[in-house]
Amino acid sequence: MRPADFRDHLVDLLKNTPAVQKVDVLQGGPYPYGLAATVAGRELRWQVIGQLAEGAKHATPTADVKAGPPAFETAPVDGAPDAWLAGVIGAAEPPDTERLDVWSARGKNSAGLTVFFHNGERAFVRLI
């Protein structure tokens, strides 16, 4: 899924998540494909970066492949932001998503997650 499309998908998911009070698309600035969400009283800002499937071109869309939804774990809203966001994505049971890799669970210094799609594309969602 392309970055703008996945960002818009996240905006829709977050708008329908109980702990989220507000969601805005961030236009301009140093972080393209950004969004801001007020979650349980704190603002979280995310940037979506995309990686095409091997051999794919920007001029043509990648085929949408649907299979089973990814395995996921829920995380508390006041816990690691990337783990919480992965839980929100997983709870939506997206059929185009193969798996979710939460960076903080691997001991990385930055918070974010990698979304692996069944069609070979990836979305990197990092906390900014």
PDB file of C-alpha atoms in Angstrom:
ATOM      1  CA  MET A   1       0.000   0.000   0.000  1.00  0.00           C
ATOM      2  CA  ARG A   2       1.385   3.392  -0.961  1.00  0.00           C
ATOM      3  CA  PRO A   3       2.277   5.823   1.888  1.00  0.00           C
ATOM      4  CA  ALA A   4      -0.557   8.281   1.269  1.00  0.00           C
ATOM      5  CA  ASP A   5      -3.095   5.460   1.060  1.00  0.00           C
ATOM      6  CA  PHE A   6      -1.818   3.795   4.225  1.00  0.00           C
ATOM      7  CA  ARG A   7      -1.757   7.108   6.100  1.00  0.00           C
ATOM      8  CA  ASP A   8      -5.391   7.677   5.110  1.00  0.00           C
ATOM      9  CA  HIS A   9      -6.210   4.120   6.196  1.00  0.00           C
ATOM     10  CA  LEU A  10      -4.589   4.801   9.589  1.00  0.00           C
ATOM     11  CA  VAL A  11      -6.567   8.028   9.952  1.00  0.00           C
ATOM     12  CA  ASP A  12      -9.811   6.092   9.415  1.00  0.00           C
ATOM     13  CA  LEU A  13      -8.766   3.355  11.860  1.00  0.00           C
ATOM     14  CA  LEU A  14      -7.752   5.848  14.527  1.00  0.00           C
ATOM     15  CA  LYS A  15     -10.944   7.893  14.187  1.00  0.00           C
ATOM     16  CA  ASN A  16     -12.862   4.747  15.128  1.00  0.00           C
ATOM     17  CA  THR A  17     -10.639   3.796  18.070  1.00  0.00           C
ATOM     18  CA  PRO A  18     -12.156   4.541  21.511  1.00  0.00           C
ATOM     19  CA  ALA A  19      -9.046   6.014  23.181  1.00  0.00           C
ATOM     20  CA  VAL A  20      -8.444   8.481  20.317  1.00  0.00           C
ATOM     21  CA  GLN A  21      -9.840  11.978  20.786  1.00  0.00           C
ATOM     22  CA  LYS A  22      -8.536  13.629  17.591  1.00  0.00           C
ATOM     23  CA  VAL A  23      -6.736  12.712  14.349  1.00  0.00           C
ATOM     24  CA  ASP A  24      -5.231  15.127  11.828  1.00  0.00           C
ATOM     25  CA  VAL A  25      -3.305  14.690   8.587  1.00  0.00           C
ATOM     26  CA  LEU A  26      -0.056  16.684   8.691  1.00  0.00           C
ATOM     27  CA  GLN A  27       0.465  18.600   5.450  1.00  0.00           C
ATOM     28  CA  GLY A  28       3.823  20.084   4.517  1.00  0.00           C
ATOM     29  CA  GLY A  29       6.734  20.266   6.901  1.00  0.00           C
ATOM     30  CA  PRO A  30       9.717  17.934   7.076  1.00  0.00           C
ATOM     31  CA  TYR A  31       7.686  14.705   7.380  1.00  0.00           C
ATOM     32  CA  PRO A  32       5.611  13.757   4.333  1.00  0.00           C
ATOM     33  CA  TYR A  33       2.690  11.383   4.863  1.00  0.00           C
ATOM     34  CA  GLY A  34       2.377  12.379   8.498  1.00  0.00           C
ATOM     35  CA  LEU A  35      -0.497  12.272  10.924  1.00  0.00           C
ATOM     36  CA  ALA A  36      -1.113  13.401  14.463  1.00  0.00           C
ATOM     37  CA  ALA A  37      -3.396  11.607  16.908  1.00  0.00           C
ATOM     38  CA  THR A  38      -4.415  12.655  20.378  1.00  0.00           C
ATOM     39  CA  VAL A  39      -4.568   9.393  22.299  1.00  0.00           C
ATOM     40  CA  ALA A  40      -5.618   9.240  25.946  1.00  0.00           C
ATOM     41  CA  GLY A  41      -4.647  12.895  26.342  1.00  0.00           C
ATOM     42  CA  ARG A  42      -1.217  12.760  24.651  1.00  0.00           C
ATOM     43  CA  GLU A  43      -0.354  13.689  21.091  1.00  0.00           C
ATOM     44  CA  LEU A  44       1.428  11.111  18.970  1.00  0.00           C
ATOM     45  CA  ARG A  45       2.839  12.082  15.574  1.00  0.00           C
ATOM     46  CA  TRP A  46       3.563   9.416  12.983  1.00  0.00           C
ATOM     47  CA  GLN A  47       5.169   9.375   9.553  1.00  0.00           C
ATOM     48  CA  VAL A  48       4.429   6.685   6.958  1.00  0.00           C
ATOM     49  CA  ILE A  49       7.205   5.665   4.577  1.00  0.00           C
ATOM     50  CA  GLY A  50       6.593   3.079   1.870  1.00  0.00           C
ATOM     51  CA  GLN A  51       8.611   0.433   0.080  1.00  0.00           C
ATOM     52  CA  LEU A  52       7.365  -1.010  -3.193  1.00  0.00           C
ATOM     53  CA  ALA A  53       7.258  -4.720  -3.878  1.00  0.00           C
ATOM     54  CA  GLU A  54      10.265  -6.094  -5.732  1.00  0.00           C
ATOM     55  CA  GLY A  55      10.008  -5.174  -9.414  1.00  0.00           C
ATOM     56  CA  ALA A  56       7.100  -2.760  -8.870  1.00  0.00           C
ATOM     57  CA  LYS A  57       7.118   0.713 -10.417  1.00  0.00           C
ATOM     58  CA  HIS A  58       5.705   3.936  -9.012  1.00  0.00           C
ATOM     59  CA  ALA A  59       3.734   4.572 -12.197  1.00  0.00           C
ATOM     60  CA  THR A  60       1.567   1.469 -11.813  1.00  0.00           C
ATOM     61  CA  PRO A  61      -0.264   0.255  -8.708  1.00  0.00           C
ATOM     62  CA  THR A  62       0.793  -3.017  -7.130  1.00  0.00           C
ATOM     63  CA  ALA A  63      -1.801  -5.776  -7.188  1.00  0.00           C
ATOM     64  CA  ASP A  64      -3.827  -6.049  -3.990  1.00  0.00           C
ATOM     65  CA  VAL A  65      -3.308  -9.480  -2.449  1.00  0.00           C
ATOM     66  CA  LYS A  66      -5.621 -10.621   0.320  1.00  0.00           C
ATOM     67  CA  ALA A  67      -5.011 -13.589   2.572  1.00  0.00           C
ATOM     68  CA  GLY A  68      -5.417 -13.970   6.316  1.00  0.00           C
ATOM     69  CA  PRO A  69      -5.051 -11.065   8.755  1.00  0.00           C
ATOM     70  CA  PRO A  70      -1.809 -10.732  10.748  1.00  0.00           C
ATOM     71  CA  ALA A  71      -1.209 -12.068  14.225  1.00  0.00           C
ATOM     72  CA  PHE A  72      -1.031  -9.257  16.760  1.00  0.00           C
ATOM     73  CA  GLU A  73      -0.997  -8.484  20.444  1.00  0.00           C
ATOM     74  CA  THR A  74      -2.994  -5.741  22.073  1.00  0.00           C
ATOM     75  CA  ALA A  75      -1.052  -3.217  24.111  1.00  0.00           C
ATOM     76  CA  PRO A  76      -2.276  -0.684  26.652  1.00  0.00           C
ATOM     77  CA  VAL A  77      -2.879   2.831  25.400  1.00  0.00           C
ATOM     78  CA  ASP A  78      -0.409   4.186  27.967  1.00  0.00           C
ATOM     79  CA  GLY A  79       2.316   1.689  26.997  1.00  0.00           C
ATOM     80  CA  ALA A  80       4.738   1.748  24.065  1.00  0.00           C
ATOM     81  CA  PRO A  81       3.079   3.840  21.318  1.00  0.00           C
ATOM     82  CA  ASP A  82       4.220   1.557  18.495  1.00  0.00           C
ATOM     83  CA  ALA A  83       2.926  -1.570  20.225  1.00  0.00           C
ATOM     84  CA  TRP A  84      -0.411   0.159  20.840  1.00  0.00           C
ATOM     85  CA  LEU A  85      -0.670   1.232  17.173  1.00  0.00           C
ATOM     86  CA  ALA A  86       0.173  -2.297  15.995  1.00  0.00           C
ATOM     87  CA  GLY A  87      -2.680  -3.552  18.181  1.00  0.00           C
ATOM     88  CA  VAL A  88      -5.064  -1.049  16.592  1.00  0.00           C
ATOM     89  CA  ILE A  89      -4.025  -2.163  13.099  1.00  0.00           C
ATOM     90  CA  GLY A  90      -4.204  -5.863  13.984  1.00  0.00           C
ATOM     91  CA  ALA A  91      -7.612  -5.544  15.639  1.00  0.00           C
ATOM     92  CA  ALA A  92      -9.007  -4.276  12.322  1.00  0.00           C
ATOM     93  CA  GLU A  93      -8.060  -7.687  10.837  1.00  0.00           C
ATOM     94  CA  PRO A  94      -6.717  -6.280   7.551  1.00  0.00           C
ATOM     95  CA  PRO A  95      -6.765  -9.059   4.937  1.00  0.00           C
ATOM     96  CA  ASP A  96      -3.975  -7.403   2.911  1.00  0.00           C
ATOM     97  CA  THR A  97      -1.506  -7.410   5.827  1.00  0.00           C
ATOM     98  CA  GLU A  98       0.847 -10.346   6.327  1.00  0.00           C
ATOM     99  CA  ARG A  99       2.523  -9.316   9.575  1.00  0.00           C
ATOM    100  CA  LEU A 100       3.400  -6.462  11.904  1.00  0.00           C
ATOM    101  CA  ASP A 101       6.884  -5.881  13.317  1.00  0.00           C
ATOM    102  CA  VAL A 102       6.955  -3.605  16.391  1.00  0.00           C
ATOM    103  CA  TRP A 103      10.340  -1.916  16.705  1.00  0.00           C
ATOM    104  CA  SER A 104      10.282  -1.352  20.462  1.00  0.00           C
ATOM    105  CA  ALA A 105       9.657  -5.082  20.980  1.00  0.00           C
ATOM    106  CA  ARG A 106      13.010  -5.729  19.274  1.00  0.00           C
ATOM    107  CA  GLY A 107      14.833  -3.282  21.536  1.00  0.00           C
ATOM    108  CA  LYS A 108      15.270  -0.575  18.898  1.00  0.00           C
ATOM    109  CA  ASN A 109      15.883   2.938  20.175  1.00  0.00           C
ATOM    110  CA  SER A 110      13.160   4.426  18.001  1.00  0.00           C
ATOM    111  CA  ALA A 111       9.444   3.713  18.183  1.00  0.00           C
ATOM    112  CA  GLY A 112       7.655   2.514  15.079  1.00  0.00           C
ATOM    113  CA  LEU A 113       6.504  -0.526  13.207  1.00  0.00           C
ATOM    114  CA  THR A 114       6.880  -2.217   9.868  1.00  0.00           C
ATOM    115  CA  VAL A 115       3.727  -3.404   8.135  1.00  0.00           C
ATOM    116  CA  PHE A 116       4.377  -6.254   5.694  1.00  0.00           C
ATOM    117  CA  PHE A 117       1.703  -6.664   3.027  1.00  0.00           C
ATOM    118  CA  HIS A 118       0.897  -9.917   1.229  1.00  0.00           C
ATOM    119  CA  ASN A 119       1.743  -8.275  -2.122  1.00  0.00           C
ATOM    120  CA  GLY A 120       5.367  -7.629  -1.079  1.00  0.00           C
ATOM    121  CA  GLU A 121       5.014  -3.944  -0.229  1.00  0.00           C
ATOM    122  CA  ARG A 122       5.925  -2.542   3.168  1.00  0.00           C
ATOM    123  CA  ALA A 123       4.927   0.488   5.187  1.00  0.00           C
ATOM    124  CA  PHE A 124       7.214   1.869   7.849  1.00  0.00           C
ATOM    125  CA  VAL A 125       5.331   3.893  10.448  1.00  0.00           C
ATOM    126  CA  ARG A 126       7.647   5.822  12.743  1.00  0.00           C
ATOM    127  CA  LEU A 127       6.949   8.007  15.712  1.00  0.00           C
ATOM    128  CA  ILE A 128       8.234  11.528  15.024  1.00  0.00           C
TER     129      ILE A 128
END
